[in-house]
Short mmCIF file of C-alpha atoms in Angstrom, two decimals:
data_model
loop_
_atom_site.label_atom_id
_atom_site.label_comp_id
_atom_site.label_asym_id
_atom_site.label_seq_id
_atom_site.Cartn_x
_atom_site.Cartn_y
_atom_site.Cartn_z
CA ASN A 916 0.00 0.00 0.00
CA ALA A 917 1.30 3.41 -0.87
CA GLY A 918 1.50 5.78 2.02
CA VAL A 919 0.51 9.43 2.04
CA ILE A 920 1.99 11.06 -1.04
CA GLN A 921 3.04 14.69 -1.01
CA THR A 922 4.24 16.71 -3.94
CA PRO A 923 6.49 18.43 -4.56
CA ARG A 924 9.12 17.27 -2.08
CA HIS A 925 10.88 20.59 -2.28
CA LYS A 926 9.60 23.96 -3.41
CA VAL A 927 11.47 27.23 -3.62
CA THR A 928 9.54 30.44 -4.08
CA GLY A 929 10.39 34.09 -4.08
CA LYS A 930 8.89 36.38 -1.52
CA GLY A 931 5.38 37.37 -2.57
CA GLN A 932 4.82 34.40 -4.84
CA GLU A 933 2.12 31.77 -4.38
CA ALA A 934 2.83 28.18 -3.35
CA THR A 935 0.49 25.21 -3.71
CA LEU A 936 1.26 21.98 -1.93
CA TRP A 937 -0.45 18.70 -2.79
CA CYS A 938 -1.37 15.71 -0.71
CA GLU A 939 -2.79 12.34 -1.71
CA PRO A 940 -4.07 10.48 1.37
CA ILE A 941 -3.97 6.75 1.81
CA SER A 942 -6.76 5.15 -0.18
CA GLY A 943 -9.81 4.60 2.00
CA HIS A 944 -8.78 7.10 4.65
CA SER A 945 -11.50 9.62 5.40
CA ALA A 946 -9.54 12.07 7.56
CA VAL A 947 -6.78 14.33 6.24
CA PHE A 948 -4.59 16.61 8.32
CA TRP A 949 -2.02 19.28 7.59
CA TYR A 950 0.84 20.08 9.96
CA ARG A 951 3.82 22.41 9.75
CA GLN A 952 7.27 21.64 11.15
CA THR A 953 9.95 24.20 11.90
CA ILE A 954 12.98 24.20 14.16
CA VAL A 955 11.62 27.08 16.21
CA GLN A 956 7.94 26.13 16.55
CA GLY A 957 8.19 22.37 16.23
CA LEU A 958 5.18 20.47 14.88
CA GLU A 959 2.03 22.58 14.61
CA PHE A 960 -1.47 21.49 13.62
CA LEU A 961 -2.91 23.53 10.78
CA THR A 962 -6.17 22.04 9.58
CA TYR A 963 -8.28 18.89 9.30
CA PHE A 964 -10.81 17.44 6.84
CA ARG A 965 -13.18 14.56 7.33
CA ASN A 966 -14.93 13.09 4.30
CA GLN A 967 -13.66 16.10 2.37
CA ALA A 968 -15.44 18.57 4.66
CA PRO A 969 -13.36 21.09 6.61
CA ILE A 970 -13.71 20.32 10.30
CA ASP A 971 -11.11 22.31 12.14
CA ASP A 972 -8.83 25.02 10.79
CA SER A 973 -7.90 26.49 14.14
CA GLY A 974 -4.18 26.24 13.40
CA MET A 975 -4.26 27.99 10.06
CA PRO A 976 -2.82 31.50 9.90
CA LYS A 977 -5.77 33.82 9.28
CA GLU A 978 -4.29 35.41 6.22
CA ARG A 979 -2.72 33.99 3.08
CA PHE A 980 -3.24 30.30 3.99
CA SER A 981 -6.07 28.17 2.65
CA ALA A 982 -6.69 24.45 2.34
CA GLN A 983 -9.11 22.51 0.24
CA MET A 984 -10.11 18.94 -0.38
CA PRO A 985 -12.01 18.84 -3.67
CA ASN A 986 -12.21 15.04 -3.76
CA GLN A 987 -11.32 12.08 -1.58
CA SER A 988 -8.02 11.51 -3.32
CA HIS A 989 -6.29 14.81 -2.77
CA SER A 990 -5.99 17.91 -0.67
CA THR A 991 -4.15 21.14 -1.33
CA LEU A 992 -2.60 23.74 0.90
CA LYS A 993 -2.20 27.11 -0.75
CA ILE A 994 -0.08 29.94 0.57
CA GLN A 995 -0.52 33.30 -1.11
CA SER A 996 2.13 35.99 -1.08
CA THR A 997 4.68 33.74 0.61
CA GLN A 998 6.95 35.24 3.22
CA PRO A 999 10.32 33.99 4.54
CA GLN A 1000 8.66 33.00 7.82
CA ASP A 1001 6.49 30.52 5.87
CA SER A 1002 9.59 28.44 5.21
CA ALA A 1003 8.96 25.07 6.82
CA VAL A 1004 8.27 21.43 6.14
CA TYR A 1005 4.56 20.98 5.52
CA LEU A 1006 3.33 17.53 6.48
CA CYS A 1007 0.12 15.90 5.40
CA ALA A 1008 -1.33 12.96 7.30
CA SER A 1009 -4.35 10.74 6.91
CA SER A 1010 -6.24 8.30 9.05
CA SER A 1011 -9.22 6.01 8.76
CA GLY A 1012 -11.13 8.43 10.96
CA ARG A 1013 -11.83 5.79 13.59
CA ILE A 1014 -11.44 7.09 17.06
CA ASN A 1015 -8.28 5.21 18.02
CA GLN A 1016 -6.38 5.42 14.76
CA ALA A 1017 -3.18 7.41 14.63
CA PRO A 1018 -2.60 9.68 11.65
CA LEU A 1019 0.02 8.40 9.23
CA PHE A 1020 2.29 11.03 7.75
CA GLY A 1021 3.67 11.70 4.31
CA GLU A 1022 7.27 12.67 3.72
CA GLY A 1023 6.44 16.35 3.61
CA THR A 1024 7.07 19.28 1.33
CA ARG A 1025 10.00 21.47 2.26
CA LEU A 1026 9.06 25.04 1.35
CA SER A 1027 11.83 27.60 1.12
CA VAL A 1028 10.86 31.24 0.61
CA LEU A 1029 13.77 33.38 -0.51
CA GLY B 1408 -5.09 24.52 25.30
CA GLU B 1409 -3.05 21.42 25.69
CA GLN B 1410 0.65 21.84 26.39
CA VAL B 1411 3.16 19.03 26.10
CA GLU B 1412 6.62 19.19 27.56
CA GLN B 1413 9.16 16.65 26.35
CA ARG B 1414 12.52 15.95 27.98
CA PRO B 1415 15.37 15.72 27.33
CA PRO B 1416 15.80 17.65 24.07
CA HIS B 1417 19.00 15.74 23.32
CA LEU B 1418 20.12 12.34 24.53
CA SER B 1419 23.34 10.48 23.77
CA VAL B 1420 23.86 6.89 24.87
CA ARG B 1421 26.16 3.98 24.10
CA GLU B 1422 25.00 0.97 22.15
CA GLY B 1423 23.28 -1.45 24.50
CA ASP B 1424 22.34 1.22 27.03
CA SER B 1425 18.77 2.19 27.77
CA ALA B 1426 17.33 5.54 26.81
CA VAL B 1427 14.30 7.14 28.44
CA ILE B 1428 12.27 10.01 27.02
CA THR B 1429 9.46 11.56 29.02
CA CYS B 1430 6.51 13.79 28.19
CA THR B 1431 4.16 15.55 30.54
CA TYR B 1432 0.90 17.08 29.43
CA THR B 1433 -1.61 19.46 30.96
CA ASP B 1434 -5.09 18.57 29.75
CA PRO B 1435 -6.66 15.94 32.03
CA ASN B 1436 -9.11 15.13 29.23
CA SER B 1437 -6.34 13.92 26.96
CA TYR B 1438 -7.05 10.37 26.03
CA TYR B 1439 -4.95 9.30 23.09
CA PHE B 1440 -1.17 9.18 23.11
CA PHE B 1441 1.35 8.38 20.40
CA TRP B 1442 5.07 8.12 19.86
CA TYR B 1443 6.62 8.89 16.50
CA LYS B 1444 10.16 8.43 15.23
CA GLN B 1445 11.67 10.74 12.63
CA GLU B 1446 14.93 9.90 10.91
CA PRO B 1447 16.85 12.71 9.20
CA GLY B 1448 15.11 13.87 6.06
CA ALA B 1449 12.25 11.46 6.56
CA SER B 1450 8.70 11.73 7.81
CA LEU B 1451 7.16 10.72 11.09
CA GLN B 1452 6.91 6.99 11.61
CA LEU B 1453 4.34 5.77 14.12
CA LEU B 1454 6.00 3.71 16.86
CA MET B 1455 3.23 3.10 19.33
CA LYS B 1456 -0.20 4.25 20.39
CA VAL B 1457 -1.54 3.90 23.91
CA PHE B 1458 -4.95 4.72 25.33
CA SER B 1459 -5.56 3.06 28.67
CA SER B 1460 -5.24 4.91 31.94
CA THR B 1461 -2.10 3.19 33.02
CA GLU B 1462 -0.55 1.00 30.46
CA ILE B 1463 2.71 -0.53 29.50
CA ASN B 1464 3.04 -1.36 25.86
CA GLU B 1465 5.99 -3.23 24.53
CA GLY B 1466 7.23 -2.96 21.01
CA GLN B 1467 10.36 -4.13 19.31
CA GLY B 1468 13.07 -3.02 21.70
CA PHE B 1469 11.04 -0.39 23.52
CA THR B 1470 8.44 0.06 26.22
CA VAL B 1471 5.85 2.81 26.57
CA LEU B 1472 4.36 3.73 29.91
CA LEU B 1473 1.34 5.98 30.40
CA ASN B 1474 0.43 7.31 33.82
CA LYS B 1475 -2.73 9.40 33.51
CA LYS B 1476 -2.77 10.27 37.19
CA ASP B 1477 0.56 12.05 36.82
CA LYS B 1478 -0.16 13.07 33.19
CA ARG B 1479 3.09 11.51 32.14
CA LEU B 1480 4.08 9.43 29.14
CA SER B 1481 7.44 7.80 28.67
CA LEU B 1482 9.32 5.87 26.02
CA ASN B 1483 12.07 3.51 27.13
CA LEU B 1484 14.42 2.01 24.58
CA THR B 1485 15.71 -1.00 26.46
CA ALA B 1486 18.94 -1.76 24.57
CA ALA B 1487 19.60 1.01 22.09
CA HIS B 1488 21.50 0.41 18.87
CA PRO B 1489 22.82 2.88 16.30
CA GLY B 1490 19.76 2.35 14.11
CA ASP B 1491 17.66 3.92 16.86
CA SER B 1492 19.39 7.26 16.31
CA ALA B 1493 16.62 9.65 15.32
CA ALA B 1494 14.28 12.30 16.67
CA TYR B 1495 11.42 11.03 18.79
CA PHE B 1496 8.18 12.89 19.35
CA CYS B 1497 5.34 12.28 21.72
CA ALA B 1498 1.88 13.42 20.66
CA VAL B 1499 -1.28 13.88 22.66
CA SER B 1500 -4.89 14.14 21.58
CA ALA B 1501 -8.09 14.85 23.47
CA GLY B 1502 -11.62 14.01 22.56
CA THR B 1503 -12.78 12.27 19.44
CA ASN B 1504 -10.45 13.93 16.93
CA THR B 1505 -7.37 11.80 17.28
CA GLY B 1506 -5.71 13.48 14.34
CA LYS B 1507 -5.47 16.87 15.96
CA LEU B 1508 -2.31 16.20 17.88
CA THR B 1509 -0.27 18.37 20.20
CA PHE B 1510 3.35 17.37 19.85
CA GLY B 1511 6.25 17.60 22.23
CA ASP B 1512 9.30 19.46 20.99
CA GLY B 1513 11.13 16.23 20.29
CA THR B 1514 14.19 14.42 21.57
CA VAL B 1515 17.19 13.87 19.34
CA LEU B 1516 18.65 10.51 20.30
CA THR B 1517 22.18 9.57 19.32
CA VAL B 1518 23.36 6.01 19.90
CA LYS B 1519 27.10 5.61 19.67
CA PRO B 1520 28.67 2.23 18.80
#
């Protein structure tokens, strides 16, 4: 079984440009999560979908960040007008949605904003 | 909200020694607990999940102890080997959304031959 697939693995953008990150969850998983990992802040929850519906976006920065899940096979995280402080590894995870199932993580997208 | 403190941030041991990593959390309603391992340049690999109030779970070469009374979670690698060198993260979740995790800051474990 393929795990969570994230593309691209690395992305370099200039300040002010837009970045779109893609995630393909494990087939059959109904819950999709986005996290961000930096040296300074560690691992931070961003947002969560269940059955494609947005459930909790309490970790998303209020401006410039948006996430969507247009179908069960992929989710996107879009960052508009990227800033150097957005540089991080963005991790996508999925789970079956059952109450005791741990999210399984993809390999992440390393975003570098110059 | 939930806060998770993980100690130590760095740990260096000799091959064959034990290594203990501990997390304490604040939310008494936390119910689901996980340990992840992250090798350099790789993603988070699930090591163990534990849910019961006081539980010892044994995996391959490690033991996890949860003490809900003290709000403490620990990972004990019983006989570390160089392949165990990695960053380890505890993660805590409350309620029914087990995917919304609060992570500890991680422990970088180095096992020297």
